[in-house]
CSV table of C-alpha atoms in Angstrom, one decimal:
chain,number,residue,atom,x,y,z
A,64,UNK,CA,5.2,-11.5,4.1
A,65,UNK,CA,7.2,-14.5,2.9
A,66,UNK,CA,7.2,-18.1,3.9
A,67,UNK,CA,11.0,-18.6,4.3
A,68,UNK,CA,12.6,-22.0,3.9
A,69,UNK,CA,16.1,-23.3,4.1
A,70,UNK,CA,16.7,-25.6,1.1
A,71,UNK,CA,20.0,-27.1,2.2
A,72,UNK,CA,19.9,-30.6,3.7
A,73,UNK,CA,20.8,-30.1,7.4
A,74,UNK,CA,20.4,-31.8,10.7
A,75,UNK,CA,18.2,-29.6,12.8
A,76,UNK,CA,18.5,-31.4,16.1
A,77,UNK,CA,19.3,-28.2,17.9
A,78,UNK,CA,16.1,-26.5,16.7
A,79,UNK,CA,14.0,-29.6,17.6
A,80,UNK,CA,15.6,-29.6,21.0
A,81,UNK,CA,14.6,-26.0,21.6
A,82,UNK,CA,11.0,-26.7,20.5
A,83,UNK,CA,10.8,-29.7,22.8
A,84,UNK,CA,12.3,-27.5,25.6
A,85,UNK,CA,9.6,-24.9,24.9
A,86,UNK,CA,6.9,-27.5,25.1
A,87,UNK,CA,8.1,-29.0,28.3
A,88,UNK,CA,8.6,-25.7,30.0
A,89,UNK,CA,5.3,-24.3,28.9
A,90,UNK,CA,7.2,-21.2,28.0
A,91,UNK,CA,7.0,-20.0,31.6
A,92,UNK,CA,9.8,-21.3,33.8
A,93,UNK,CA,13.0,-19.5,34.5
A,94,UNK,CA,15.8,-21.8,33.3
A,95,UNK,CA,18.9,-19.7,32.6
A,96,UNK,CA,21.3,-18.3,35.1
A,97,UNK,CA,20.1,-14.9,34.1
A,98,UNK,CA,16.6,-15.8,33.3
A,99,UNK,CA,15.1,-16.5,29.9
A,100,UNK,CA,13.9,-14.9,26.6
A,101,UNK,CA,11.0,-16.3,24.5
A,102,UNK,CA,11.5,-15.9,20.8
A,103,UNK,CA,9.0,-16.5,18.0
A,104,UNK,CA,10.6,-16.7,14.5
A,105,UNK,CA,10.1,-18.2,11.0
A,106,UNK,CA,10.9,-21.9,10.6
A,107,UNK,CA,14.6,-22.5,9.8
A,108,UNK,CA,15.3,-18.8,9.9
A,109,UNK,CA,18.2,-18.8,12.3
A,110,UNK,CA,21.4,-20.9,12.8
A,111,UNK,CA,20.8,-23.0,15.9
A,112,UNK,CA,24.5,-22.6,16.8
A,113,UNK,CA,24.0,-18.9,17.3
A,114,UNK,CA,21.3,-19.6,19.9
A,115,UNK,CA,23.6,-22.0,21.7
A,116,UNK,CA,26.3,-19.4,21.7
A,117,UNK,CA,24.0,-16.7,23.1
A,118,UNK,CA,22.9,-19.0,25.9
A,119,UNK,CA,26.6,-19.8,26.7
A,120,UNK,CA,27.8,-16.2,26.6
A,121,UNK,CA,24.8,-14.6,28.4
A,122,UNK,CA,23.6,-17.2,30.8
A,123,UNK,CA,20.1,-16.6,29.4
A,124,UNK,CA,17.9,-19.5,28.4
A,125,UNK,CA,16.3,-19.2,25.0
A,126,UNK,CA,12.8,-20.6,24.6
A,127,UNK,CA,12.3,-20.8,20.9
A,128,UNK,CA,9.1,-21.2,18.9
A,129,UNK,CA,8.5,-21.1,15.1
A,130,UNK,CA,5.7,-20.0,12.8
A,131,UNK,CA,5.0,-20.5,9.1
A,132,UNK,CA,3.2,-17.3,8.1
A,133,UNK,CA,2.7,-13.8,9.4
A,134,UNK,CA,-1.0,-14.6,9.5
A,135,UNK,CA,-0.5,-17.6,11.8
A,136,UNK,CA,1.9,-15.6,14.0
A,137,UNK,CA,-0.3,-12.6,14.6
A,138,UNK,CA,-3.3,-14.1,16.4
A,139,UNK,CA,-1.1,-16.2,18.7
A,140,UNK,CA,0.9,-13.1,19.7
A,141,UNK,CA,-2.3,-10.9,20.0
A,142,UNK,CA,-4.0,-13.5,22.2
A,143,UNK,CA,-1.2,-13.5,24.8
A,144,UNK,CA,-1.6,-17.2,25.1
A,145,UNK,CA,2.2,-17.4,25.1
A,146,UNK,CA,4.1,-14.4,26.6
A,147,UNK,CA,6.6,-14.0,23.8
A,148,UNK,CA,9.3,-11.4,24.2
A,149,UNK,CA,10.5,-11.2,20.6
A,150,UNK,CA,9.0,-11.9,17.2
A,151,UNK,CA,10.3,-11.5,13.6
A,152,UNK,CA,7.4,-10.4,11.5
A,153,UNK,CA,7.5,-9.0,7.9
A,154,UNK,CA,7.1,-5.3,7.1
A,155,UNK,CA,3.3,-5.1,6.6
A,156,UNK,CA,2.6,-7.2,9.7
A,157,UNK,CA,4.9,-4.9,11.7
A,158,UNK,CA,2.8,-2.0,10.4
A,159,UNK,CA,-0.3,-3.7,11.7
A,160,UNK,CA,1.2,-4.5,15.1
A,161,UNK,CA,2.3,-0.8,15.4
A,162,UNK,CA,-1.2,0.4,14.6
A,163,UNK,CA,-2.7,-2.0,17.2
A,164,UNK,CA,-0.2,-1.0,20.0
A,165,UNK,CA,1.4,-4.4,20.3
A,166,UNK,CA,5.1,-3.4,20.2
A,167,UNK,CA,7.6,-1.8,22.6
A,168,UNK,CA,9.8,1.0,21.4
A,169,UNK,CA,13.4,0.2,20.7
A,170,UNK,CA,16.1,1.6,23.0
A,171,UNK,CA,19.1,1.7,20.7
A,172,UNK,CA,21.4,2.6,23.6
A,173,UNK,CA,20.8,-0.9,24.9
A,174,UNK,CA,21.6,-2.4,21.5
A,175,UNK,CA,24.8,-0.8,20.2
A,176,UNK,CA,25.3,-3.5,17.5
A,177,UNK,CA,21.9,-2.7,16.0
A,178,UNK,CA,22.8,0.9,15.9
A,179,UNK,CA,26.3,0.6,14.3
A,180,UNK,CA,26.0,-2.6,12.1
A,181,UNK,CA,22.7,-2.3,10.4
A,182,UNK,CA,23.1,-0.2,7.2
A,183,UNK,CA,21.4,3.1,7.0
A,184,UNK,CA,19.6,2.2,3.7
A,185,UNK,CA,17.7,-0.6,5.5
A,186,UNK,CA,16.5,1.7,8.3
A,187,UNK,CA,15.5,4.1,5.6
A,188,UNK,CA,13.6,1.3,3.7
A,189,UNK,CA,11.9,0.3,7.0
A,190,UNK,CA,10.4,3.8,7.3
A,191,UNK,CA,7.7,2.6,4.8
A,192,UNK,CA,6.2,0.5,7.7
A,193,UNK,CA,7.9,1.9,10.7
A,194,UNK,CA,8.0,5.7,10.0
A,195,UNK,CA,10.4,6.7,12.8
A,196,UNK,CA,12.3,3.5,13.2
A,197,UNK,CA,10.9,3.1,16.7
A,198,UNK,CA,9.9,-0.5,16.7
A,199,UNK,CA,11.9,-2.7,14.3
A,200,UNK,CA,15.5,-3.9,13.8
A,201,UNK,CA,16.0,-5.3,10.3
A,202,UNK,CA,17.1,-9.0,10.3
A,203,UNK,CA,16.8,-10.2,6.7
A,204,UNK,CA,15.6,-8.6,3.5
A,205,UNK,CA,15.3,-9.2,-0.2
A,206,UNK,CA,13.4,-8.4,-3.4
A,207,UNK,CA,10.8,-10.0,-5.5
A,208,UNK,CA,11.9,-10.4,-9.1
A,209,UNK,CA,11.9,-12.6,-12.2
A,210,UNK,CA,14.0,-15.7,-12.6
A,211,UNK,CA,14.4,-16.9,-16.2
A,212,UNK,CA,16.2,-19.7,-18.0
A,213,UNK,CA,18.3,-18.1,-20.6
A,214,UNK,CA,18.2,-21.3,-22.7
A,215,UNK,CA,14.4,-21.1,-22.9
A,216,UNK,CA,13.7,-17.5,-23.8
A,217,UNK,CA,14.3,-15.5,-27.0
A,218,UNK,CA,15.6,-12.4,-25.3
A,219,UNK,CA,16.7,-11.2,-21.8
A,220,UNK,CA,13.7,-10.8,-19.5
A,221,UNK,CA,13.8,-7.4,-17.9
A,222,UNK,CA,10.2,-6.3,-17.4
A,223,UNK,CA,7.0,-7.6,-15.8
A,224,UNK,CA,5.2,-7.0,-19.1
A,225,UNK,CA,7.1,-10.0,-20.6
A,226,UNK,CA,5.1,-12.3,-18.3
A,227,UNK,CA,2.2,-11.5,-20.6
A,228,UNK,CA,4.0,-12.5,-23.8
A,229,UNK,CA,2.0,-15.3,-25.5
A,230,UNK,CA,5.2,-17.0,-26.8
A,231,UNK,CA,5.9,-18.1,-23.2
A,232,UNK,CA,2.4,-19.6,-22.7
A,233,UNK,CA,2.5,-22.5,-20.2
A,234,UNK,CA,6.1,-21.6,-19.3
A,235,UNK,CA,5.3,-18.9,-16.8
A,236,UNK,CA,5.1,-19.4,-13.0
A,237,UNK,CA,3.3,-16.8,-10.8
A,238,UNK,CA,3.4,-16.6,-7.0
A,239,UNK,CA,0.3,-18.0,-5.4
A,240,UNK,CA,0.1,-14.9,-3.2
A,241,UNK,CA,-2.6,-12.2,-3.4
A,242,UNK,CA,-0.2,-9.3,-2.5
A,243,UNK,CA,2.6,-10.5,-4.7
A,244,UNK,CA,0.4,-11.2,-7.7
A,245,UNK,CA,-1.3,-7.9,-7.5
A,246,UNK,CA,2.1,-6.2,-6.9
A,247,UNK,CA,3.2,-7.4,-10.4
A,248,UNK,CA,0.0,-6.2,-12.0
A,249,UNK,CA,0.0,-2.8,-10.2
A,250,UNK,CA,3.7,-2.2,-11.0
A,251,UNK,CA,3.0,-3.0,-14.7
A,252,UNK,CA,0.2,-0.5,-14.6
A,253,UNK,CA,2.5,2.1,-13.0
A,254,UNK,CA,0.6,2.1,-9.7
A,255,UNK,CA,1.5,1.5,-6.0
A,256,UNK,CA,1.4,-2.0,-4.8
A,257,UNK,CA,-0.3,-0.7,-1.6
A,258,UNK,CA,-3.2,1.0,-3.6
A,259,UNK,CA,-6.7,0.9,-2.3
A,260,UNK,CA,-8.1,2.7,-5.3
A,261,UNK,CA,-11.0,0.7,-6.7
A,262,UNK,CA,-10.3,1.5,-10.3
A,263,UNK,CA,-6.6,0.6,-10.0
A,264,UNK,CA,-7.4,-2.7,-8.3
A,265,UNK,CA,-10.1,-3.6,-10.9
A,266,UNK,CA,-7.6,-2.9,-13.7
A,267,UNK,CA,-5.0,-5.1,-11.9
A,268,UNK,CA,-7.5,-7.9,-11.5
A,269,UNK,CA,-8.4,-7.7,-15.2
A,270,UNK,CA,-4.7,-7.8,-16.1
A,271,UNK,CA,-4.2,-10.9,-14.0
A,272,UNK,CA,-7.2,-12.6,-15.6
A,273,UNK,CA,-5.9,-11.7,-19.0
A,274,UNK,CA,-2.5,-13.4,-18.1
A,275,UNK,CA,-4.1,-16.5,-16.6
A,276,UNK,CA,-4.2,-18.6,-19.8
A,277,UNK,CA,-0.5,-18.2,-20.2
A,278,UNK,CA,0.4,-19.3,-16.6
A,279,UNK,CA,1.6,-22.8,-16.1
A,280,UNK,CA,1.0,-22.7,-12.3
A,281,UNK,CA,0.5,-20.4,-9.3
A,282,UNK,CA,3.1,-21.7,-6.9
A,283,UNK,CA,5.1,-20.8,-3.7
A,284,UNK,CA,8.0,-23.1,-2.9
A,285,UNK,CA,7.6,-25.1,-6.1
A,286,UNK,CA,8.9,-22.3,-8.3
A,287,UNK,CA,12.4,-23.1,-7.1
A,288,UNK,CA,12.3,-26.8,-8.1
A,289,UNK,CA,10.5,-26.2,-11.4
A,290,UNK,CA,13.0,-23.6,-12.5
A,291,UNK,CA,15.9,-25.7,-11.5
A,292,UNK,CA,14.5,-28.6,-13.4
A,293,UNK,CA,13.8,-26.6,-16.5
A,294,UNK,CA,10.0,-27.2,-16.2
A,295,UNK,CA,9.3,-23.5,-16.9
A,296,UNK,CA,11.1,-20.6,-18.6
A,297,UNK,CA,10.1,-17.7,-16.4
A,298,UNK,CA,9.1,-17.5,-12.7
A,299,UNK,CA,8.3,-14.8,-10.1
A,300,UNK,CA,10.6,-15.6,-7.2
A,301,UNK,CA,12.1,-14.1,-4.0
A,302,UNK,CA,15.8,-13.2,-4.2
A,303,UNK,CA,17.0,-15.5,-1.5
A,304,UNK,CA,15.6,-18.5,-3.4
A,305,UNK,CA,17.1,-17.2,-6.6
A,306,UNK,CA,20.6,-17.4,-5.0
A,307,UNK,CA,20.0,-21.1,-4.3
A,308,UNK,CA,18.5,-21.9,-7.7
A,309,UNK,CA,21.5,-20.4,-9.5
A,310,UNK,CA,23.9,-22.7,-7.6
A,311,UNK,CA,21.8,-25.6,-8.8
A,312,UNK,CA,21.3,-24.4,-12.4
A,313,UNK,CA,23.7,-21.9,-13.9
A,314,UNK,CA,21.4,-21.2,-16.8
A,315,UNK,CA,19.1,-19.2,-14.5
A,316,UNK,CA,19.2,-15.4,-14.3
A,317,UNK,CA,17.5,-13.2,-11.7
A,318,UNK,CA,16.4,-9.6,-12.4
A,319,UNK,CA,14.6,-6.8,-10.7
A,320,UNK,CA,12.1,-5.7,-13.3
A,321,UNK,CA,12.3,-2.2,-14.7
A,322,UNK,CA,8.8,-1.2,-13.6
A,323,UNK,CA,9.8,-1.6,-9.9
A,324,UNK,CA,9.0,-4.2,-7.3
A,325,UNK,CA,8.6,-5.1,-3.6
A,326,UNK,CA,11.6,-4.8,-1.2
A,327,UNK,CA,10.6,-6.9,1.8
A,328,UNK,CA,12.2,-6.7,5.2
A,329,UNK,CA,11.8,-9.1,8.2
A,330,UNK,CA,12.7,-7.5,11.5
A,331,UNK,CA,13.1,-8.2,15.2
A,332,UNK,CA,10.5,-6.6,17.4
A,333,UNK,CA,9.9,-6.6,21.1
A,334,UNK,CA,6.4,-7.2,22.2
A,335,UNK,CA,4.7,-4.5,24.3
A,336,UNK,CA,4.1,-6.8,27.3
A,337,UNK,CA,7.4,-8.7,27.0
A,338,UNK,CA,8.1,-10.3,30.4
A,339,UNK,CA,11.8,-10.4,29.7
A,340,UNK,CA,12.5,-7.1,27.9
A,341,UNK,CA,16.1,-6.6,29.1
A,342,UNK,CA,17.0,-10.1,27.9
A,343,UNK,CA,15.1,-9.5,24.6
A,344,UNK,CA,17.4,-6.5,24.0
A,345,UNK,CA,20.5,-8.6,24.7
A,346,UNK,CA,19.3,-11.3,22.3
A,347,UNK,CA,18.6,-8.9,19.5
A,348,UNK,CA,21.9,-7.0,20.0
A,349,UNK,CA,23.7,-10.4,20.0
A,350,UNK,CA,22.1,-11.3,16.7
A,351,UNK,CA,23.2,-7.9,15.3
A,352,UNK,CA,26.9,-8.7,16.1
A,353,UNK,CA,28.7,-9.0,12.8
A,354,UNK,CA,30.1,-12.6,13.3
A,355,UNK,CA,26.7,-13.8,14.4
A,356,UNK,CA,24.9,-12.1,11.6
A,357,UNK,CA,27.4,-13.7,9.2
A,358,UNK,CA,26.6,-17.2,10.6
A,359,UNK,CA,22.9,-16.6,10.1
A,360,UNK,CA,23.4,-15.3,6.5
A,361,UNK,CA,25.4,-18.4,5.6
A,362,UNK,CA,22.8,-20.7,7.2
A,363,UNK,CA,19.6,-19.3,5.6
A,364,UNK,CA,21.0,-17.6,2.4
A,365,UNK,CA,18.7,-14.6,2.7
A,366,UNK,CA,20.3,-11.2,2.5
A,367,UNK,CA,21.6,-9.6,5.7
A,368,UNK,CA,21.2,-5.8,6.3
A,369,UNK,CA,24.2,-6.1,8.6
A,370,UNK,CA,26.9,-4.2,6.6
A,371,UNK,CA,29.7,-5.3,9.0
A,372,UNK,CA,28.7,-8.9,8.5
A,373,UNK,CA,28.8,-8.5,4.7
A,374,UNK,CA,32.4,-7.3,4.9
A,375,UNK,CA,33.3,-10.6,6.6
A,376,UNK,CA,32.0,-12.7,3.7
A,377,UNK,CA,35.0,-14.4,2.2
A,378,UNK,CA,33.6,-15.3,-1.3
A,379,UNK,CA,33.8,-12.3,-3.6
A,380,UNK,CA,30.9,-13.5,-5.8
A,381,UNK,CA,28.6,-13.7,-2.8
A,382,UNK,CA,29.8,-10.5,-1.0
A,383,UNK,CA,29.4,-8.5,-4.3
A,384,UNK,CA,26.3,-10.4,-5.5
A,385,UNK,CA,23.8,-8.2,-7.3
A,386,UNK,CA,21.1,-10.6,-6.2
A,387,UNK,CA,22.0,-10.7,-2.5
A,388,UNK,CA,23.1,-7.1,-2.2
A,389,UNK,CA,21.7,-5.0,-5.1
A,390,UNK,CA,22.3,-1.3,-5.1
A,391,UNK,CA,18.7,-0.2,-4.5
A,392,UNK,CA,19.5,3.4,-5.6
A,393,UNK,CA,19.8,2.1,-9.2
A,394,UNK,CA,16.1,1.1,-9.3
A,395,UNK,CA,12.9,3.0,-9.5
A,396,UNK,CA,9.5,2.4,-7.9
A,397,UNK,CA,10.7,0.1,-5.1
A,398,UNK,CA,8.2,-0.2,-2.2
A,399,UNK,CA,7.6,-2.2,1.0
A,400,UNK,CA,4.2,-3.6,1.8
A,401,UNK,CA,2.1,-1.8,4.4
A,402,UNK,CA,-0.9,-3.1,6.3
A,403,UNK,CA,-4.0,-2.0,4.5
A,404,UNK,CA,-6.5,-2.7,7.3
A,405,UNK,CA,-9.1,-5.4,7.5
A,406,UNK,CA,-11.3,-3.8,4.8
A,407,UNK,CA,-8.2,-3.6,2.5
A,408,UNK,CA,-7.3,-7.2,3.2
A,409,UNK,CA,-10.9,-8.3,2.4
A,410,UNK,CA,-11.0,-6.3,-0.8
A,411,UNK,CA,-7.7,-7.8,-2.1
A,412,UNK,CA,-8.8,-11.3,-1.1
A,413,UNK,CA,-12.1,-11.0,-2.9
A,414,UNK,CA,-10.5,-9.8,-6.1
A,415,UNK,CA,-7.9,-12.6,-5.9
A,416,UNK,CA,-10.8,-15.1,-5.6
A,417,UNK,CA,-12.2,-13.7,-8.8
A,418,UNK,CA,-8.8,-14.2,-10.6
A,419,UNK,CA,-8.4,-17.7,-9.4
A,420,UNK,CA,-12.0,-18.6,-10.2
A,421,UNK,CA,-11.9,-17.2,-13.8
């Protein structure tokens, strides 16, 4: 669902080495003492040190590959050109993969850390795309909300409807994402962000067209830098990015809008035809160990669903952060994205083209 990025300056030699290893090995040879596991994950979405630790402790060689979007990941996995064992898709893409019989059922008895360390609320939230929690182990999660500069607005921003306020013309940043943009409009209209109702979608399209003259830009990663630099007053942003921006600019405030929003979850899944299923289970269970989950949280800054890892966070302001760990029970109308089918995707994309072309 999201293109995740780590915005800290780091040396990523370990990740590059793993990618070179994957290329040289052709993702096929057995390199570890106890075999290998082939992992497909978002770019900069894991601490390379945790991979090294897993290899050292398990004797299993990790062949690691990265993708930029769910949409680029899916056809590569579907084609079987590379026999991946594990992937880390977002909620709606997991829904699609379940529908198309691409995933193996989880055996929680083989992954005790996944059973005991992942919070019950995250498994409950996952039921929106994995109804019986059979296929996905939550890895990272977050919300989509509003980031605003309190020195550039006349009142606290608490609702999506304020993104239609003419006094903020040319100071509003919207996500350049069809589902996220329509989510904002549908929530403002009191509808589900997964709607396929033609009337509701048309109304959302018209609302976005009405807003368009007020929007400075439709952006993805740039929202972070623009908000830090004071180039805009209000922006739609992912919570993990908001944590980073507040460190850089203390005038920025992040809120979950009163009308509701998207709660997204990226999860580990094991592919149906995984050639190294047992090793895949060991890898996921290792990543669910509290000390390892803490390392990954500190590296990528996106919220961890691992409640045992959260207890290990030393900084009180991070451990108790309402951005990183909001009490979701305090909010109404929270949803996860689900796959809407090829016809649904086509419909949304055509309506988005109309918005962008207006």
